[in-house]
């Protein structure tokens, strides 16, 4: 088929911008054919763009022969342009239709599509992910990422207003940053390198110059995880602040969560409705549960966890029922936290590390950092790590490392909270784990 | 030395916020000791924070013994807190000093520091980069990254207002994305994977659902480059837009550059002054030079380049003297551009790809993309690439790929333009090439 060139066509409105008050106004619309219904004398073409849909009505006898022949060949997912007149009508949900004067067919599509993006015939997530580019055209999926976009825009605004400086730290690193999760090895020219699991050490070094820093970007963990909330590649929102304690950055975090939920409610009503989800704006301050209290709560629920051990997922699920919204867990055992988390001065058994929980999901992890070289070296050794491989980082502590604290939000988990999705692959554009690698 | 704990101390002002009008007001300042001058009866401590410096004046006889003993042990780069009273004075550049009532010493520093951050004794870039955390404390270096931060904030604002959606595409990919630059191999569990050199294919696929997308993030090229404007890991600002042509996104880009320069001028006067640099706000539209015209310009400068060949750096330097600011180069030979760049319909020898040049630096590269599967497959083969390894991407073209166009800005090069720095390592927090890998 001879395709049309977009040339100097330019969109005047998105589908949802067309209102009954615009009756008889000329518009130019771009989008995709979602559905075609032919009643013989009249043909209805549902045009979809990213904002929604609109009905293009083609009365055989009343349109030009070129418009008619174009509309004859249309198929689902063809990308087209329509120049025509708005007409007020009682026959469509939004009370408008467009009578085409000109139709441009820019691209065709396969006759048989792997999934139905109207969602009428649901497809298994694996099938959907194999056709992700098409899957994301489904209104519900587009809504997820508009909400994510809005949340990130909101939290950037929040941090900008508080004078945080956005940084871009390296992803290719020489050695294990935190000695935490397993790392992906990279062949860096003749050398072996790794993919960063977080900007932790860099952001700590940078508080010496910029004082308040944050970064939003992809990080990597070589964890062969089968859960519905882990990814080997994920997006982290990290902050670090000089001359601050855990309590300072916890208060910042509470306000940030409150602000983000408020903005998403204001700007994404349409998307939340599409997802049949609502976001509750939390009150601050959030509950602060001590690790010991959590063990008590769980014990009274019949779950015994020996002191000092980490809390397993089933226990978190129970905890999420006891505490159904946001809550902090503080005073974690020092040995259960990363080497850079500061122990309490008065009780070194316990740390100034915290987690922000949302129901049973760990949304944020943070704490006061160790600012003193000797203590940091001791903690490295206690963790079985070799201070020599942290030489570059440790030297920064000779330059006047100030007291500092920070946290990291997992963006995909935040998006799960904001969209009500329970499978992390639903909130990731091109999710990947050891079973699939796309494209 | 016994160090103090920050406890509930909280900063009331940055150094530069303290004004003569505040005479006798109580303030709490945080920062680092930049210099100490002792005149016997009186000691001057220059406190530096990220905004600037302020003089702390310690009159031996007039301050408490604790303040005196604290001030006795201070050394350069100790991180400290000062509670005291502002005093109006004619003895300091900004007309203020602070008389301490309390000094908190939070951390010490090494007696001998590898570089002088006042910049009085300049150090070689390699020495500076080996102590980058300290090097970035130098006012001039902090200024570079405040300007970069402001530029990225500005361009995000610009794109948000035009309804672009920010996306997060994968960095670990299964095969060469564009068959362009060499890629870094990654051991992805049992499989061999690569680091993405750009979000190109993903952002093209995503215009089908979101129509207007952008991403800011790190990408990777395994190029053993020795130039002063290449990095193996760099930050790219990518956009892609559905139902648009090269001309559409070039106009968007012109306005974006104009807006960004305007905002940087407004918000970063202090930083630009520190850098002794000025940013000229460009007029739009920018010059559009055809590739053929460029060859002519160069010929008249005595540089002969056979038609179809790429333009070498020395030639670009000459071109930058002929065209000393922003200019586009359009109508590049199709075979010199990536496989996804659309050839002109009327003359397939030439492409709808463009570069935005700033003097001799290629700042942005973009173009109209091929939206038709058959043509794309033909171009892949012409480029010696195997369509089979693009199977996942090619299938997206069965779902109704609209006409689309986009571009990619190199953030470090944009920062070079905005800060007047000529070595790309100067505008990168932790620069890395095959000779060094940090930390």
PDB file of C-alpha atoms in Angstrom, chain A residues 4-124:
ATOM      1  CA  UNK A   4       1.368   8.942   3.144  1.00  0.00           C
ATOM      2  CA  UNK A   5       4.151  11.193   4.385  1.00  0.00           C
ATOM      3  CA  UNK A   6       3.437  13.318   7.452  1.00  0.00           C
ATOM      4  CA  UNK A   7       5.062  16.296   5.701  1.00  0.00           C
ATOM      5  CA  UNK A   8       3.855  19.540   7.252  1.00  0.00           C
ATOM      6  CA  UNK A   9       0.848  18.048   9.027  1.00  0.00           C
ATOM      7  CA  UNK A  10       0.856  19.111  12.635  1.00  0.00           C
ATOM      8  CA  UNK A  11      -1.464  18.042  15.451  1.00  0.00           C
ATOM      9  CA  UNK A  12      -3.940  20.671  16.680  1.00  0.00           C
ATOM     10  CA  UNK A  13      -5.465  18.560  19.496  1.00  0.00           C
ATOM     11  CA  UNK A  14      -5.163  15.305  21.382  1.00  0.00           C
ATOM     12  CA  UNK A  15      -8.314  13.174  21.230  1.00  0.00           C
ATOM     13  CA  UNK A  16      -9.422  14.185  24.720  1.00  0.00           C
ATOM     14  CA  UNK A  17      -8.974  17.906  23.979  1.00  0.00           C
ATOM     15  CA  UNK A  18     -11.840  17.789  21.470  1.00  0.00           C
ATOM     16  CA  UNK A  19     -14.975  19.105  23.194  1.00  0.00           C
ATOM     17  CA  UNK A  20     -18.627  19.616  22.100  1.00  0.00           C
ATOM     18  CA  UNK A  21     -18.141  23.408  22.312  1.00  0.00           C
ATOM     19  CA  UNK A  22     -15.793  23.025  19.321  1.00  0.00           C
ATOM     20  CA  UNK A  23     -18.656  21.999  17.031  1.00  0.00           C
ATOM     21  CA  UNK A  24     -17.746  22.545  13.333  1.00  0.00           C
ATOM     22  CA  UNK A  25     -14.176  23.547  14.234  1.00  0.00           C
ATOM     23  CA  UNK A  26     -11.346  22.190  12.044  1.00  0.00           C
ATOM     24  CA  UNK A  27      -8.943  19.827  13.820  1.00  0.00           C
ATOM     25  CA  UNK A  28      -5.911  17.705  12.929  1.00  0.00           C
ATOM     26  CA  UNK A  29      -5.557  14.517  14.969  1.00  0.00           C
ATOM     27  CA  UNK A  30      -2.840  11.874  15.025  1.00  0.00           C
ATOM     28  CA  UNK A  31      -3.056   8.384  16.445  1.00  0.00           C
ATOM     29  CA  UNK A  32      -3.800   4.735  15.857  1.00  0.00           C
ATOM     30  CA  UNK A  33      -6.884   2.864  14.678  1.00  0.00           C
ATOM     31  CA  UNK A  34      -8.208   1.118  17.761  1.00  0.00           C
ATOM     32  CA  UNK A  35     -11.444  -0.249  16.320  1.00  0.00           C
ATOM     33  CA  UNK A  36     -13.555  -0.089  13.134  1.00  0.00           C
ATOM     34  CA  UNK A  37     -17.302  -0.627  12.979  1.00  0.00           C
ATOM     35  CA  UNK A  38     -18.990  -0.649   9.585  1.00  0.00           C
ATOM     36  CA  UNK A  39     -22.784  -0.210   9.347  1.00  0.00           C
ATOM     37  CA  UNK A  40     -22.801  -0.134   5.556  1.00  0.00           C
ATOM     38  CA  UNK A  41     -23.853   3.435   5.004  1.00  0.00           C
ATOM     39  CA  UNK A  42     -21.652   4.684   7.800  1.00  0.00           C
ATOM     40  CA  UNK A  43     -18.283   3.637   9.181  1.00  0.00           C
ATOM     41  CA  UNK A  44     -16.972   4.384  12.687  1.00  0.00           C
ATOM     42  CA  UNK A  45     -13.229   4.511  13.283  1.00  0.00           C
ATOM     43  CA  UNK A  46     -12.040   4.792  16.883  1.00  0.00           C
ATOM     44  CA  UNK A  47      -8.808   6.798  16.871  1.00  0.00           C
ATOM     45  CA  UNK A  48      -6.503   6.279  19.871  1.00  0.00           C
ATOM     46  CA  UNK A  49      -3.697   8.595  20.933  1.00  0.00           C
ATOM     47  CA  UNK A  50      -1.784   8.677  24.200  1.00  0.00           C
ATOM     48  CA  UNK A  51      -4.462  10.759  25.927  1.00  0.00           C
ATOM     49  CA  UNK A  52      -7.450   8.615  24.986  1.00  0.00           C
ATOM     50  CA  UNK A  53      -9.790   7.937  22.062  1.00  0.00           C
ATOM     51  CA  UNK A  54     -12.211   9.748  19.757  1.00  0.00           C
ATOM     52  CA  UNK A  55     -14.719   8.583  17.155  1.00  0.00           C
ATOM     53  CA  UNK A  56     -14.073   9.371  13.489  1.00  0.00           C
ATOM     54  CA  UNK A  57     -17.376   9.059  11.653  1.00  0.00           C
ATOM     55  CA  UNK A  58     -17.342   8.342   7.912  1.00  0.00           C
ATOM     56  CA  UNK A  59     -20.786   8.762   6.256  1.00  0.00           C
ATOM     57  CA  UNK A  60     -20.171   7.039   2.863  1.00  0.00           C
ATOM     58  CA  UNK A  61     -22.303   9.418   0.822  1.00  0.00           C
ATOM     59  CA  UNK A  62     -21.113  12.610   2.479  1.00  0.00           C
ATOM     60  CA  UNK A  63     -17.306  12.236   2.270  1.00  0.00           C
ATOM     61  CA  UNK A  64     -14.941  12.592  -0.662  1.00  0.00           C
ATOM     62  CA  UNK A  65     -13.919   9.513  -2.654  1.00  0.00           C
ATOM     63  CA  UNK A  66     -10.308   9.753  -1.396  1.00  0.00           C
ATOM     64  CA  UNK A  67     -11.386   9.809   2.251  1.00  0.00           C
ATOM     65  CA  UNK A  68     -13.689   6.876   1.517  1.00  0.00           C
ATOM     66  CA  UNK A  69     -11.013   4.769  -0.190  1.00  0.00           C
ATOM     67  CA  UNK A  70      -8.578   5.505   2.619  1.00  0.00           C
ATOM     68  CA  UNK A  71     -11.113   4.511   5.251  1.00  0.00           C
ATOM     69  CA  UNK A  72     -11.803   1.306   3.283  1.00  0.00           C
ATOM     70  CA  UNK A  73      -8.284  -0.008   3.833  1.00  0.00           C
ATOM     71  CA  UNK A  74      -7.840   0.936   7.484  1.00  0.00           C
ATOM     72  CA  UNK A  75      -6.907  -1.827   9.929  1.00  0.00           C
ATOM     73  CA  UNK A  76      -6.285  -1.927  13.674  1.00  0.00           C
ATOM     74  CA  UNK A  77      -3.067  -0.147  14.782  1.00  0.00           C
ATOM     75  CA  UNK A  78      -2.479   1.649  11.503  1.00  0.00           C
ATOM     76  CA  UNK A  79      -0.984   5.010  12.481  1.00  0.00           C
ATOM     77  CA  UNK A  80      -2.969   7.764  10.804  1.00  0.00           C
ATOM     78  CA  UNK A  81      -3.674  11.463  10.660  1.00  0.00           C
ATOM     79  CA  UNK A  82      -7.176  12.900  10.336  1.00  0.00           C
ATOM     80  CA  UNK A  83      -8.076  16.423   9.257  1.00  0.00           C
ATOM     81  CA  UNK A  84     -11.747  17.102   9.726  1.00  0.00           C
ATOM     82  CA  UNK A  85     -14.571  18.981  11.396  1.00  0.00           C
ATOM     83  CA  UNK A  86     -15.706  18.428  14.973  1.00  0.00           C
ATOM     84  CA  UNK A  87     -19.379  17.572  15.304  1.00  0.00           C
ATOM     85  CA  UNK A  88     -21.380  17.640  18.498  1.00  0.00           C
ATOM     86  CA  UNK A  89     -23.344  14.426  18.938  1.00  0.00           C
ATOM     87  CA  UNK A  90     -25.349  12.473  21.496  1.00  0.00           C
ATOM     88  CA  UNK A  91     -24.155   9.162  20.028  1.00  0.00           C
ATOM     89  CA  UNK A  92     -20.664   9.018  21.615  1.00  0.00           C
ATOM     90  CA  UNK A  93     -19.634   8.915  25.290  1.00  0.00           C
ATOM     91  CA  UNK A  94     -17.814  12.275  25.163  1.00  0.00           C
ATOM     92  CA  UNK A  95     -20.448  13.904  22.960  1.00  0.00           C
ATOM     93  CA  UNK A  96     -18.169  14.521  19.990  1.00  0.00           C
ATOM     94  CA  UNK A  97     -17.185  12.946  16.701  1.00  0.00           C
ATOM     95  CA  UNK A  98     -15.005  14.104  13.814  1.00  0.00           C
ATOM     96  CA  UNK A  99     -16.078  14.023  10.169  1.00  0.00           C
ATOM     97  CA  UNK A 100     -12.880  13.558   8.123  1.00  0.00           C
ATOM     98  CA  UNK A 101     -12.024  15.826   5.183  1.00  0.00           C
ATOM     99  CA  UNK A 102      -8.623  14.165   4.758  1.00  0.00           C
ATOM    100  CA  UNK A 103      -7.057  10.941   6.059  1.00  0.00           C
ATOM    101  CA  UNK A 104      -3.328  10.193   5.983  1.00  0.00           C
ATOM    102  CA  UNK A 105      -2.141   6.626   6.477  1.00  0.00           C
ATOM    103  CA  UNK A 106       1.425   6.812   7.836  1.00  0.00           C
ATOM    104  CA  UNK A 107       2.041   3.157   8.654  1.00  0.00           C
ATOM    105  CA  UNK A 108       0.310  -0.201   8.530  1.00  0.00           C
ATOM    106  CA  UNK A 109       0.325  -3.004  11.108  1.00  0.00           C
ATOM    107  CA  UNK A 110       0.230  -6.794  11.141  1.00  0.00           C
ATOM    108  CA  UNK A 111      -3.216  -8.324  10.644  1.00  0.00           C
ATOM    109  CA  UNK A 112      -2.842 -10.558  13.678  1.00  0.00           C
ATOM    110  CA  UNK A 113      -1.516  -8.858  16.799  1.00  0.00           C
ATOM    111  CA  UNK A 114      -0.121 -10.920  19.713  1.00  0.00           C
ATOM    112  CA  UNK A 115      -2.286  -9.174  22.327  1.00  0.00           C
ATOM    113  CA  UNK A 116      -5.523  -7.210  22.511  1.00  0.00           C
ATOM    114  CA  UNK A 117      -4.638  -3.770  23.865  1.00  0.00           C
ATOM    115  CA  UNK A 118      -8.258  -2.936  24.637  1.00  0.00           C
ATOM    116  CA  UNK A 119      -7.784  -5.452  27.459  1.00  0.00           C
ATOM    117  CA  UNK A 120     -11.038  -7.263  26.606  1.00  0.00           C
ATOM    118  CA  UNK A 121      -9.067 -10.477  26.065  1.00  0.00           C
ATOM    119  CA  UNK A 122      -6.491 -10.503  28.837  1.00  0.00           C
ATOM    120  CA  UNK A 123      -3.079 -12.030  28.084  1.00  0.00           C
ATOM    121  CA  UNK A 124      -0.536 -13.683  30.388  1.00  0.00           C
TER     122      UNK A 124
END
